[in-house]
Coordinates of C-alpha atoms in Angstrom, one line a residue:
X1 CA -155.0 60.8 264.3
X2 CA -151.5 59.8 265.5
X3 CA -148.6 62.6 265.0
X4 CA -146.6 60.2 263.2
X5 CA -148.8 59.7 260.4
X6 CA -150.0 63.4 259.8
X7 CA -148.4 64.9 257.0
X8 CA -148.7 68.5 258.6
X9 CA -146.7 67.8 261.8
X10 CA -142.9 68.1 261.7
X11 CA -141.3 64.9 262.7
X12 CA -138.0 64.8 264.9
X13 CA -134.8 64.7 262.8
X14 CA -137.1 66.5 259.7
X15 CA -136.5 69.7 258.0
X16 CA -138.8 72.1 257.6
X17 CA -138.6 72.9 253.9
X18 CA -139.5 69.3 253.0
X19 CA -143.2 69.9 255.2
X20 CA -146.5 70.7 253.3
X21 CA -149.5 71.5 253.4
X22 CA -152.3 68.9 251.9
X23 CA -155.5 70.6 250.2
X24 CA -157.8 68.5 253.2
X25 CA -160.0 68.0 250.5
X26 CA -157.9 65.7 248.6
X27 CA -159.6 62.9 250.8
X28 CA -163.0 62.9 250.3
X29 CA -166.1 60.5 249.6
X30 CA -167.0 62.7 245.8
X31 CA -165.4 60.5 243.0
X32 CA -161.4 60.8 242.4
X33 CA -161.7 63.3 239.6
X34 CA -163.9 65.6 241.3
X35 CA -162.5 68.7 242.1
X36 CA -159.1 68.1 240.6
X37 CA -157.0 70.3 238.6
X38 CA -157.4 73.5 237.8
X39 CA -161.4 74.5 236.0
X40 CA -159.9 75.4 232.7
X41 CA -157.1 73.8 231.1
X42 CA -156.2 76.0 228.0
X43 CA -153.7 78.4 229.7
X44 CA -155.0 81.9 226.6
X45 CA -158.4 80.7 227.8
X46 CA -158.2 80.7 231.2
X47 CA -155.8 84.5 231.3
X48 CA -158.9 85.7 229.5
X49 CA -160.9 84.0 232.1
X50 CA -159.3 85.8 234.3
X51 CA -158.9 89.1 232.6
X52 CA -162.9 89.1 233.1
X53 CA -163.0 88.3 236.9
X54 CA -160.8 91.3 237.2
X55 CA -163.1 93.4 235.3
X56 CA -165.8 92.7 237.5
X57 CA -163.2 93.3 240.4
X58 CA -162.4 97.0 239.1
X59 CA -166.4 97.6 237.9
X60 CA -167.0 97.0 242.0
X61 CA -164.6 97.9 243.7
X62 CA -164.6 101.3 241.7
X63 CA -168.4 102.0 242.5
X64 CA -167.0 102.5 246.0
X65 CA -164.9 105.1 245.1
X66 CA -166.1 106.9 242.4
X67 CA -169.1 107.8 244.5
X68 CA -166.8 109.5 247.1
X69 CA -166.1 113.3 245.0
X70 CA -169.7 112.9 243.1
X71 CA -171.4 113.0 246.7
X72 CA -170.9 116.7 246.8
X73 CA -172.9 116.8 243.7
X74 CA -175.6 114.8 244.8
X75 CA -176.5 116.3 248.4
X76 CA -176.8 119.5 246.0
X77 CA -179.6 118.2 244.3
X78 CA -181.4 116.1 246.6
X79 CA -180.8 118.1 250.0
X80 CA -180.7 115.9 253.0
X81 CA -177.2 116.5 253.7
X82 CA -178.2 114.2 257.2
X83 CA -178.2 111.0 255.0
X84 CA -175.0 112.0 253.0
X85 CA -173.0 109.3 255.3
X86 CA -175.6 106.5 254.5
X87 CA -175.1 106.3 250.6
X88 CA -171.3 104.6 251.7
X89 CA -172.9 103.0 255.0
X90 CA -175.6 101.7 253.5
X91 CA -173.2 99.7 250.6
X92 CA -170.5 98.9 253.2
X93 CA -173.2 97.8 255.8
X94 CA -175.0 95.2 253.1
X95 CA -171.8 94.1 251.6
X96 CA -170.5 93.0 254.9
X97 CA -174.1 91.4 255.6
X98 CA -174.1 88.9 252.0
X99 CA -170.3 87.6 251.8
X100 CA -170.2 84.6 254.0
X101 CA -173.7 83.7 252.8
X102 CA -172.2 84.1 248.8
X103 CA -169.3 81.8 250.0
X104 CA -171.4 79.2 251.0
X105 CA -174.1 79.3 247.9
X106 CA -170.9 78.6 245.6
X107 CA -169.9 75.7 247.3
X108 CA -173.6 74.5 247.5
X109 CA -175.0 75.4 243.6
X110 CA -171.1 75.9 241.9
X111 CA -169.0 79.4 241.6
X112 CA -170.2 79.7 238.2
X113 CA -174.1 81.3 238.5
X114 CA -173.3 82.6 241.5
X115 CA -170.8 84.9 240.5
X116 CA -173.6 85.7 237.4
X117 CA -176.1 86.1 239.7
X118 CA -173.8 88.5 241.2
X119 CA -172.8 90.7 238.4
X120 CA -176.5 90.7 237.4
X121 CA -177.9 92.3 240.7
X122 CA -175.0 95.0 240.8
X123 CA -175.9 96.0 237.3
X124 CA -179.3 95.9 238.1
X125 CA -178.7 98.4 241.2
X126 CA -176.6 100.6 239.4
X127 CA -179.1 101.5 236.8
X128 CA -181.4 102.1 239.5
X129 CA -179.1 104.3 241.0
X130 CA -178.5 106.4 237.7
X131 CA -183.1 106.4 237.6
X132 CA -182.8 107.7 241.7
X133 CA -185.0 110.4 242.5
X134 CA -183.9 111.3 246.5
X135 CA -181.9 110.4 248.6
X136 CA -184.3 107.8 250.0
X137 CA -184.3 106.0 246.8
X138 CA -180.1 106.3 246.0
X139 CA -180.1 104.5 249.6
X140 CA -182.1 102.0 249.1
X141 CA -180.1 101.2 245.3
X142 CA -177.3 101.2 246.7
X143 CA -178.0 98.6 249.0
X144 CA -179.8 96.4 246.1
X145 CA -176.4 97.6 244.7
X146 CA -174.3 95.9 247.4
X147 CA -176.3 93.0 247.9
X148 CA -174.5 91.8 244.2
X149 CA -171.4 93.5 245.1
X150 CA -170.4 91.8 248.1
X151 CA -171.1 88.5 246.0
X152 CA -168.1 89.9 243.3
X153 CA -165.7 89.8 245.8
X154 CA -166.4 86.4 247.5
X155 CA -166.9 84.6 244.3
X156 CA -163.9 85.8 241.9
X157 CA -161.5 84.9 245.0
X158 CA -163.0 81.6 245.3
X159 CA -162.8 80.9 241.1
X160 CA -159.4 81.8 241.3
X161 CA -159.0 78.5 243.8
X162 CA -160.6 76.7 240.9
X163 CA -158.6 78.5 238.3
X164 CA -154.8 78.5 239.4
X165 CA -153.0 76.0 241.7
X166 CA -151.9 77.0 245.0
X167 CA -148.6 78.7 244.0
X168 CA -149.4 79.5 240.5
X169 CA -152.6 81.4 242.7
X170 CA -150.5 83.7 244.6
X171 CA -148.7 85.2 242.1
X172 CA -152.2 86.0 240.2
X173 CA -153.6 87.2 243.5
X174 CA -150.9 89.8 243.4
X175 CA -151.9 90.8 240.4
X176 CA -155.8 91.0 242.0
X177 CA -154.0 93.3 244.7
X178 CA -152.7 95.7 241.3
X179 CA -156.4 96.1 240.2
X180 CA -158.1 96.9 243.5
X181 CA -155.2 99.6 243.8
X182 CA -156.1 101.3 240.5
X183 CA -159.4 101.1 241.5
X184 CA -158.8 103.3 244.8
X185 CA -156.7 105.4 242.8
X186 CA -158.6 106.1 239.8
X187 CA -162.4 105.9 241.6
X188 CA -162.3 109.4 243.3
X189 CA -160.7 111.3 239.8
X190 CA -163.5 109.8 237.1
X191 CA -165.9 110.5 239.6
X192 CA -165.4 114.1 239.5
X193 CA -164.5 114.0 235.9
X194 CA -167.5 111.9 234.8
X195 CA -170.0 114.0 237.3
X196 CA -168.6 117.3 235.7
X197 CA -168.9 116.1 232.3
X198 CA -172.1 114.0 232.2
X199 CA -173.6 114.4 235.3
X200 CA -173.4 112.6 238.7
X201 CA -176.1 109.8 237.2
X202 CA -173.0 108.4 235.2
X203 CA -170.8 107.1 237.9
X204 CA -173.7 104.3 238.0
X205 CA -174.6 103.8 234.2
X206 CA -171.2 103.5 233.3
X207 CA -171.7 99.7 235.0
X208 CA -173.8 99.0 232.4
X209 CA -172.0 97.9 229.3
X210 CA -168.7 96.8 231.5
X211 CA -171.6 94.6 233.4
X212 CA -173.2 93.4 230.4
X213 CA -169.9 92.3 228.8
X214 CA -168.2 90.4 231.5
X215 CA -171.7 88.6 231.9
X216 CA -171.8 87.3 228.5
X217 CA -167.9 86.6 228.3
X218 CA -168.5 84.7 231.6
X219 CA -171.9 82.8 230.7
X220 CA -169.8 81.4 227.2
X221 CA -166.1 80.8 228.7
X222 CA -166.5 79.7 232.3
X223 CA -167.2 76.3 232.5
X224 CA -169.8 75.1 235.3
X225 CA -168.3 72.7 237.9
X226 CA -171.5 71.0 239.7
X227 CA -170.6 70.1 243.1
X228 CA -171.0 66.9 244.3
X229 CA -173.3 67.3 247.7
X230 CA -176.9 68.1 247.6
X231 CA -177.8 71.9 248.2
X232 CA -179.4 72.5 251.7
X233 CA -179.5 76.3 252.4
X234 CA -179.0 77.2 256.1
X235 CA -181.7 80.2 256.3
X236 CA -181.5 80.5 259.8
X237 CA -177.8 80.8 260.1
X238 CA -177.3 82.9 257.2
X239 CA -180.1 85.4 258.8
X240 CA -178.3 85.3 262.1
X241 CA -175.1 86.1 260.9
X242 CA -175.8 88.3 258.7
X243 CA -177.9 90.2 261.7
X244 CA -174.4 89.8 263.6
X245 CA -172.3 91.3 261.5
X246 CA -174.3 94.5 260.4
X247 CA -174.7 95.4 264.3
X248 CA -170.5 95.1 264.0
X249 CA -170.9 97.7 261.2
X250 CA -173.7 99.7 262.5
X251 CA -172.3 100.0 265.7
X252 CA -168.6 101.1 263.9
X253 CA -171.2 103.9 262.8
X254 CA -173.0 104.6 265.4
X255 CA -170.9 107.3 266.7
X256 CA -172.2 109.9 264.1
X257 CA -175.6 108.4 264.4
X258 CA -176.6 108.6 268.2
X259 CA -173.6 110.9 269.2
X260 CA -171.3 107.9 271.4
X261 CA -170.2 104.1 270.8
X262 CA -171.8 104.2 274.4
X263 CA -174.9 105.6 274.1
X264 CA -178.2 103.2 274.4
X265 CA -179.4 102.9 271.1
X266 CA -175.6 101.9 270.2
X267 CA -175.7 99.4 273.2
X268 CA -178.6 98.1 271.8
X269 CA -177.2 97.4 268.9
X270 CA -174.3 95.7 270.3
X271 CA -177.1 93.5 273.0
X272 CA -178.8 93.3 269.0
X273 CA -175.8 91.7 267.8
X274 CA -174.3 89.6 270.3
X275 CA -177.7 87.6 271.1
X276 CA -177.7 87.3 266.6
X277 CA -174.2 85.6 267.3
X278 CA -175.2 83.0 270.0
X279 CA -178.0 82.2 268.3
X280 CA -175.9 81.9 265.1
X281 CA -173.3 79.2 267.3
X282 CA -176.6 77.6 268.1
X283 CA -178.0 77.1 264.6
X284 CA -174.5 76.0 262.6
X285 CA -173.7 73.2 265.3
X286 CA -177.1 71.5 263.8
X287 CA -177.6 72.5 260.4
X288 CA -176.3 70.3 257.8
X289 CA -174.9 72.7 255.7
X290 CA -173.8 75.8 258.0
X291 CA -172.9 79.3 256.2
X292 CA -169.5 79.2 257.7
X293 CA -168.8 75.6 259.2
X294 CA -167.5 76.0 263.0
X295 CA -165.4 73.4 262.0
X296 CA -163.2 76.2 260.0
X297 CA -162.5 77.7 263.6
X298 CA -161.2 74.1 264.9
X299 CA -157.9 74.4 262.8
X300 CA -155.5 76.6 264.3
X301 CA -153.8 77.8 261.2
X302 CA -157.2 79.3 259.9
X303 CA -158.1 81.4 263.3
X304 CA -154.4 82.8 262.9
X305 CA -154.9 83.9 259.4
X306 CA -158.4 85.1 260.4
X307 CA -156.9 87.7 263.0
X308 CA -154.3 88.5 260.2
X309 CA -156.4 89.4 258.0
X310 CA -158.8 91.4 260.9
X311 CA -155.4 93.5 261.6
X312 CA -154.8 93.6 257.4
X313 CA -158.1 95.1 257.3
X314 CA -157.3 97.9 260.5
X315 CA -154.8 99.2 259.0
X316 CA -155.0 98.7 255.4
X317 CA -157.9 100.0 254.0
X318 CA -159.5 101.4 258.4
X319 CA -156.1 103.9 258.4
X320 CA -156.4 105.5 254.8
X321 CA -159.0 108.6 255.6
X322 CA -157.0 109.3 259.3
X323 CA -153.5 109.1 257.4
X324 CA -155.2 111.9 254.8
X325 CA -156.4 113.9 257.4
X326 CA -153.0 113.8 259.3
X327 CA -151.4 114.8 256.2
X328 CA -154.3 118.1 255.5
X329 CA -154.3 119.0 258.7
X330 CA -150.2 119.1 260.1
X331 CA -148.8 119.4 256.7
X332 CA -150.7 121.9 255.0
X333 CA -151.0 120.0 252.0
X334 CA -154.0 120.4 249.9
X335 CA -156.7 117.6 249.4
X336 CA -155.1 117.1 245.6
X337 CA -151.5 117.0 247.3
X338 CA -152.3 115.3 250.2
X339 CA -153.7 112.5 247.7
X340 CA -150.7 112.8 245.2
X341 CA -148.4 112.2 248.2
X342 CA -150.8 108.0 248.4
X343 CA -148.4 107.2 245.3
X344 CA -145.8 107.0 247.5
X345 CA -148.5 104.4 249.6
X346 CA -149.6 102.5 246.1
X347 CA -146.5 102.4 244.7
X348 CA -145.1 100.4 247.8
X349 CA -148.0 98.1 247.6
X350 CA -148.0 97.5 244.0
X351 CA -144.3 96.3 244.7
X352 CA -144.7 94.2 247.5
X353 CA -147.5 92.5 246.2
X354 CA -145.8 91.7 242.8
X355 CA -142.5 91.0 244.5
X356 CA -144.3 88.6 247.4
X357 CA -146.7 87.0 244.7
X358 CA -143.8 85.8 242.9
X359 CA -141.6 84.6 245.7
X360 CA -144.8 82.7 247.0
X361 CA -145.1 81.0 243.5
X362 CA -141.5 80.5 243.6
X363 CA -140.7 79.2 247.2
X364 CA -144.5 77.8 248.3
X365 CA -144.0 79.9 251.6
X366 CA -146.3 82.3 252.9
X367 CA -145.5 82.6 256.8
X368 CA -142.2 84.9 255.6
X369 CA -144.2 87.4 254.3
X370 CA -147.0 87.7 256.3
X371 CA -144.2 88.4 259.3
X372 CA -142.4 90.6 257.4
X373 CA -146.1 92.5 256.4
X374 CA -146.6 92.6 260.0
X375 CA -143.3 93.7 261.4
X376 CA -143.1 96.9 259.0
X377 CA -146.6 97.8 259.6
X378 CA -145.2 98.1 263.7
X379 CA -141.8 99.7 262.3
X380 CA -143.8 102.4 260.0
X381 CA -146.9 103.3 262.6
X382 CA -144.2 103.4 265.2
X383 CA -142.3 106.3 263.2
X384 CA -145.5 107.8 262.5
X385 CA -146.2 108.4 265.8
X386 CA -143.1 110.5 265.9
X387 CA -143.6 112.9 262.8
X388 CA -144.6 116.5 264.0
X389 CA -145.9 119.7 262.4
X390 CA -143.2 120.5 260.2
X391 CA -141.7 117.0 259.2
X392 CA -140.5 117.5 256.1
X393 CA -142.9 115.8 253.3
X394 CA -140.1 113.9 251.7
X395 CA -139.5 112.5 255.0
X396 CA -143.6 111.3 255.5
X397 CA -143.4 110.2 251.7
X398 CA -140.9 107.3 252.5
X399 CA -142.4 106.3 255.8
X400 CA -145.9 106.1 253.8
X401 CA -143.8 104.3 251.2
X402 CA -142.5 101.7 253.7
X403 CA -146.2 101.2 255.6
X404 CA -147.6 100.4 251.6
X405 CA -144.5 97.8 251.0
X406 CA -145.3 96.5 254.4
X407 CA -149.1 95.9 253.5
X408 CA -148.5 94.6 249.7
X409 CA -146.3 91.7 250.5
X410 CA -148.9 90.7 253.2
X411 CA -152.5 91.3 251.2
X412 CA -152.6 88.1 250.0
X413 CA -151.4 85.6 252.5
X414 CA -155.0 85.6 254.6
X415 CA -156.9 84.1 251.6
X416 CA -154.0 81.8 250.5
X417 CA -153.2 80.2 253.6
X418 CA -157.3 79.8 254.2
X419 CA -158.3 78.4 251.2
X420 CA -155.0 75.9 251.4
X421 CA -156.0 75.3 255.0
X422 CA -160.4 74.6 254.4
X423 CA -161.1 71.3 253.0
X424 CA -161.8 71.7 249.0
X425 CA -165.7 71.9 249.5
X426 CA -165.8 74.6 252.1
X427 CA -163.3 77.2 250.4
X428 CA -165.9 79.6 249.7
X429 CA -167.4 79.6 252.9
X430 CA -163.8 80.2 254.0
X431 CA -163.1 82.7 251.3
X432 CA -166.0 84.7 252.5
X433 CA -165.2 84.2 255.9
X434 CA -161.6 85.7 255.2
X435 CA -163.0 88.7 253.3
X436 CA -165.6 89.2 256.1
X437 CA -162.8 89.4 258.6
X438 CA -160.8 92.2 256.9
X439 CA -163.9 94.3 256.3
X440 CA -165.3 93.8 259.8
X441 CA -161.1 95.0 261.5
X442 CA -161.9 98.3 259.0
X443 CA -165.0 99.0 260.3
X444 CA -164.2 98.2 263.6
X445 CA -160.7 100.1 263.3
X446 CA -162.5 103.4 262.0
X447 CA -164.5 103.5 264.7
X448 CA -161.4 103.1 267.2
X449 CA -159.7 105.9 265.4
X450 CA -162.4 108.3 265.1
X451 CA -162.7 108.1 269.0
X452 CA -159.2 108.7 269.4
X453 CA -158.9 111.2 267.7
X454 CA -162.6 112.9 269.1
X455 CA -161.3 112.0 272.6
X456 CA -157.4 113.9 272.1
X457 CA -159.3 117.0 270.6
X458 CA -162.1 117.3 272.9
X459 CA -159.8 119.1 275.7
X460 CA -158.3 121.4 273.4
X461 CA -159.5 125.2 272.9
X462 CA -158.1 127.6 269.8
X463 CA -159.7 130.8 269.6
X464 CA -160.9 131.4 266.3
X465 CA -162.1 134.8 264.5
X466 CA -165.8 134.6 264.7
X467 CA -165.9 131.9 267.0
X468 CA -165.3 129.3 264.5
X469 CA -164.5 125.2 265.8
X470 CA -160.9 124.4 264.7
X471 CA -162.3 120.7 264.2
X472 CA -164.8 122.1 261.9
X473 CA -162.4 123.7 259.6
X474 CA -161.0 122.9 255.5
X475 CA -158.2 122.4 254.6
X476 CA -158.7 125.3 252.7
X477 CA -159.5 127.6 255.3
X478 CA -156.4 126.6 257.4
X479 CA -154.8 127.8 254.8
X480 CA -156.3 130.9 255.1
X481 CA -155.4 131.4 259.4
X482 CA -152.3 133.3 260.1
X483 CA -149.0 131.2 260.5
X484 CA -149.3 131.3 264.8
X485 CA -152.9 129.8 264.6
X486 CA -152.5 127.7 262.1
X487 CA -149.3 126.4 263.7
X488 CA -151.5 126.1 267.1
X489 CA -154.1 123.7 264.6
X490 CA -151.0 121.4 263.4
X491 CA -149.6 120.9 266.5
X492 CA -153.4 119.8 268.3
X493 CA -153.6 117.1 265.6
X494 CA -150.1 116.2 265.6
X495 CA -150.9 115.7 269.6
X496 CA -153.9 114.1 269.0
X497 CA -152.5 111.6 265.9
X498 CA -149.8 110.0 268.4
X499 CA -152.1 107.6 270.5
X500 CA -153.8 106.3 267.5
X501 CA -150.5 105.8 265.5
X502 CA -149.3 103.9 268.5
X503 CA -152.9 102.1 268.5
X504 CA -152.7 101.0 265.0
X505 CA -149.0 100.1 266.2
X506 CA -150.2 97.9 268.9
X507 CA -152.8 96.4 266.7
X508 CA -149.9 95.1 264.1
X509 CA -148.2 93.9 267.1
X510 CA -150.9 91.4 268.0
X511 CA -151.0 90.6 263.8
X512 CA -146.9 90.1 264.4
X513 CA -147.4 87.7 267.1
X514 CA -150.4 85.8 265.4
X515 CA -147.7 85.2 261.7
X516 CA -145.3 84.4 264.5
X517 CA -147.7 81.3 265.4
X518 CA -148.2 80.2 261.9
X519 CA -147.1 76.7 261.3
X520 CA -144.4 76.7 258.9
X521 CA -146.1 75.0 255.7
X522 CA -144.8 74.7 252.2
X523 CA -147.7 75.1 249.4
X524 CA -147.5 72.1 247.1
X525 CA -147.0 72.3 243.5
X526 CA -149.0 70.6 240.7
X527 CA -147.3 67.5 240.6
X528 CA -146.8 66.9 244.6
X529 CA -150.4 67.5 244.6
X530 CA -151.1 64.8 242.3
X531 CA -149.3 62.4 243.7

């Protein structure tokens, strides 16, 4: 195509704020109404349309995190303490594995059953769950579990693309940010409450009725957009890639597993995974209907928010557990304290996201923001790598505050700017490929920190009445050491927390530089779209 005629290229003597950016699938062989405004017009039905989705968001998302403080609970009746990491593994493993393929099977069969489809196989695995016996069988419901879970995700991002045009979408997306907050601040406090007061089996069968009624709510208020393309599943592909990107996870895991990210069996996992990718590259270049199109990766905006949204997932949801065990282990603080001192974290999110949500709806821009997101997360690591044994908590609270305003006025630009950028009948596969990308940079991330921080401690020795491993120690019984050994504790994690502060640092410096590159698009409004 010649410069001069495409509409995203800014022509000598232009202005910037007059440039936007075309939905690509505005031009396209389905029949001029297909497709077109938003999938339900009555604005009370479509808020309650939307009031479900973020039911099924919380009902998730929650699962996640209620499990956390019952786990405790459940090793105490079932034993095997060795599998205790795999009931969250095993979720976060499958969910990974089924997002790009739940992408794709909306654009193919419409969002609509999908998403049911969806909500039907988590309910199903959390009844199973509340039925397990062992450990075995938790495992194995919890991955039948994720296998609807990681659907939830993909598909209620993707609706909302139906739902809400592009600027009217971010401001709702903020609000999307709001509810997977309360869910990571709620999850671990009804899990302990529910588990003491009916029993760990709960935490699962309280799915049920919140399951059953978005369902029905759905099946009657959602109407079903048929898209116009015949369905033609890519087996192969979705096989292959979902064999890639478990190895990614596994391997993030393997650490605890075969004792190194370097020892053979986790080699073999990476050799697993790597030859699972080629052949994936092989497969999509001729199948008809690829799980994730390469053609996504051809358009230079989308790679950029891809390796956004990798970083986004580092530090936003990878950093969490190492910024708690910073705060237990050189503060002093108590678990409960320690996680009282995360308002400060979700009430900076929960501002930035509204405040960037609205801006985008207001403005169309999204490039400001995802800088800005970017920049802070280098400014707030950077002073982390700086606080001591000793800081004052005041101090930590407003750098923790600053890091959360820094990710909420960034969450949302990744699936924005890649559904705007993927033509109309690929924005699921690009949806999932977006939410697949932030996942995978957590996984990856934990992995990167837990070395770090295995690596910095390794040299260090602190005798120990009785012989005991400092690493080894709770919070609680550093509390219990006397002020000179406990100080001696702080200051070997305070040591040990500055290379990965100035990691995670580093890692928002390569996010920085990739918003940087982001062309500087305005998201049209209902009526430029139109026309």
């Amino acid at each position: 195509m010649d410069s001069r005629t495409d509409p995203t290229v800014i022509q000598p003597g232009s202005h910037p704020a007059t440039r936007l950016e075309p939905h690509p699938g505005t031009v396209s062989a389905a029949p001029p109404t297909a497709g077109e405004g938003p999938l339900v017009t009555d604005p009370r039905l479509r808020l309650f349309v939307y009031l479900l989705l973020m039911s099924a968001m919380f009902m998730a998302t929650l699962d996640n995190q209620i499990v956390s403080t019952a786990l405790p609970t459940i090793v105490g009746e079932f034993g095997d303490l060795e599998r205790f990491g795999w009931v969250g593994s095993a979720y976060l493993l499958t969910t990974s594995a089924v997002m790009p393929l739940y992408g794709k099977l909306g654009d193919l069969f419409g969002r609509k059953y999908v998403i049911m489809a969806a909500i039907s196989i988590f309910t199903l695995g959390s009844l199973v769950c509340g039925l397990a016996v062992s450990m075995n069988t938790l495992i194995a419901a919890r991955v039948l579990q994720a296998l609807g879970g990681g659907g939830i995700m993909v598909s209620i991002f993707s609706i909302n693309a139906d739902l809400f045009e592009p600027r009217e979408r971010a401001r709702y997306q903020s609000y999307s940010s709001l509810v997977l907050m309360a869910s990571g601040a709620l999850g671990p406090v009804l899990g302990g409450t529910l588990s003491d007061l009916f029993g760990w089996r709960s935490i699962f069968l309280v799915n049920l009725p919140i399951g059953i009624a978005v369902l029905t709510g759905l099946a009657f208020l959602l109407p079903y957009r048929k898209p116009h393309r015949k369905p033609k599943i890519d087996y192969a592909g979705a096989l292959l890639l979902a064999g890639a990107v478990a190895s990614i996870v596994f391997w993030a895991d393997s650490a605890q597993l075969f004792g190194g990210l370097l020892a053979p069996q986790s080699l073999a996992i990476v050799a697993f995974g790597m030859l699972c990718a080629i052949g994936w590259v092989l497969v999509e270049r001729r199948a008809p209907e690829p799980v994730v199109p390469l053609s996504l990766f051809s358009k230079p905006t989308i790679n950029l928010l891809l390796i956004i949204s990798i970083v986004s997932g580092a530090i936003g949801i990878g950093s969490v557990n190492y910024v708690a065990l910073f705060l237990q282990t050189t503060t002093g603080l108590s678990p409960s304290m320690a996680g009282l001192l995360f308002i400060a974290t979700t009430g900076g999110i929960a501002v930035g996201s509204l405040t960037s949500g609205r801006l985008i709806a207001r403005s169309g821009r999204y490039k400001p923001f995802s800088i800005a997101s970017t920049a802070l997360g280098v400014i707030g690591f950077g002073i982390f790598s700086f606080v001591h044994a000793g800081t004052p908590v005041v101090l930590i609270a407003l750098v923790m505050l600053l890091q959360g305003f820094g990710v909420g006025i960034g969450q949302q630009v990744p699936v924005i700017g890649v559904q705007n950028a993927a033509s109309r009948a690929d924005v699921g596969a690009a949806t999932g490929t977006v939410t697949l990308t932030r996942m995978g940079g957590a996984a990856i991330a934990i992995s990167i920190y837990g070395a770090i921080i295995g690596t910095s401690l390794s040299h260090v020795a602190i005798p120990l009445p009785g012989g005991q491993d400092f690493r080894n120690l709770t919070p609680e019984i550093l509390s219990t050491l006397p002020d000179a050994t406990r100080a001696l504790v702080a200051n070997a994690y305070s040591d040990a927390f500055v290379p990965l502060f100035l990691t995670a640092s580093g890692m928002m410096i390569i996010g920085l530089i990739a918003a940087l590159l982001l062309p500087n698009v305005r998201l049209p409004t209902a009526v430029e779209k139109k026309a």
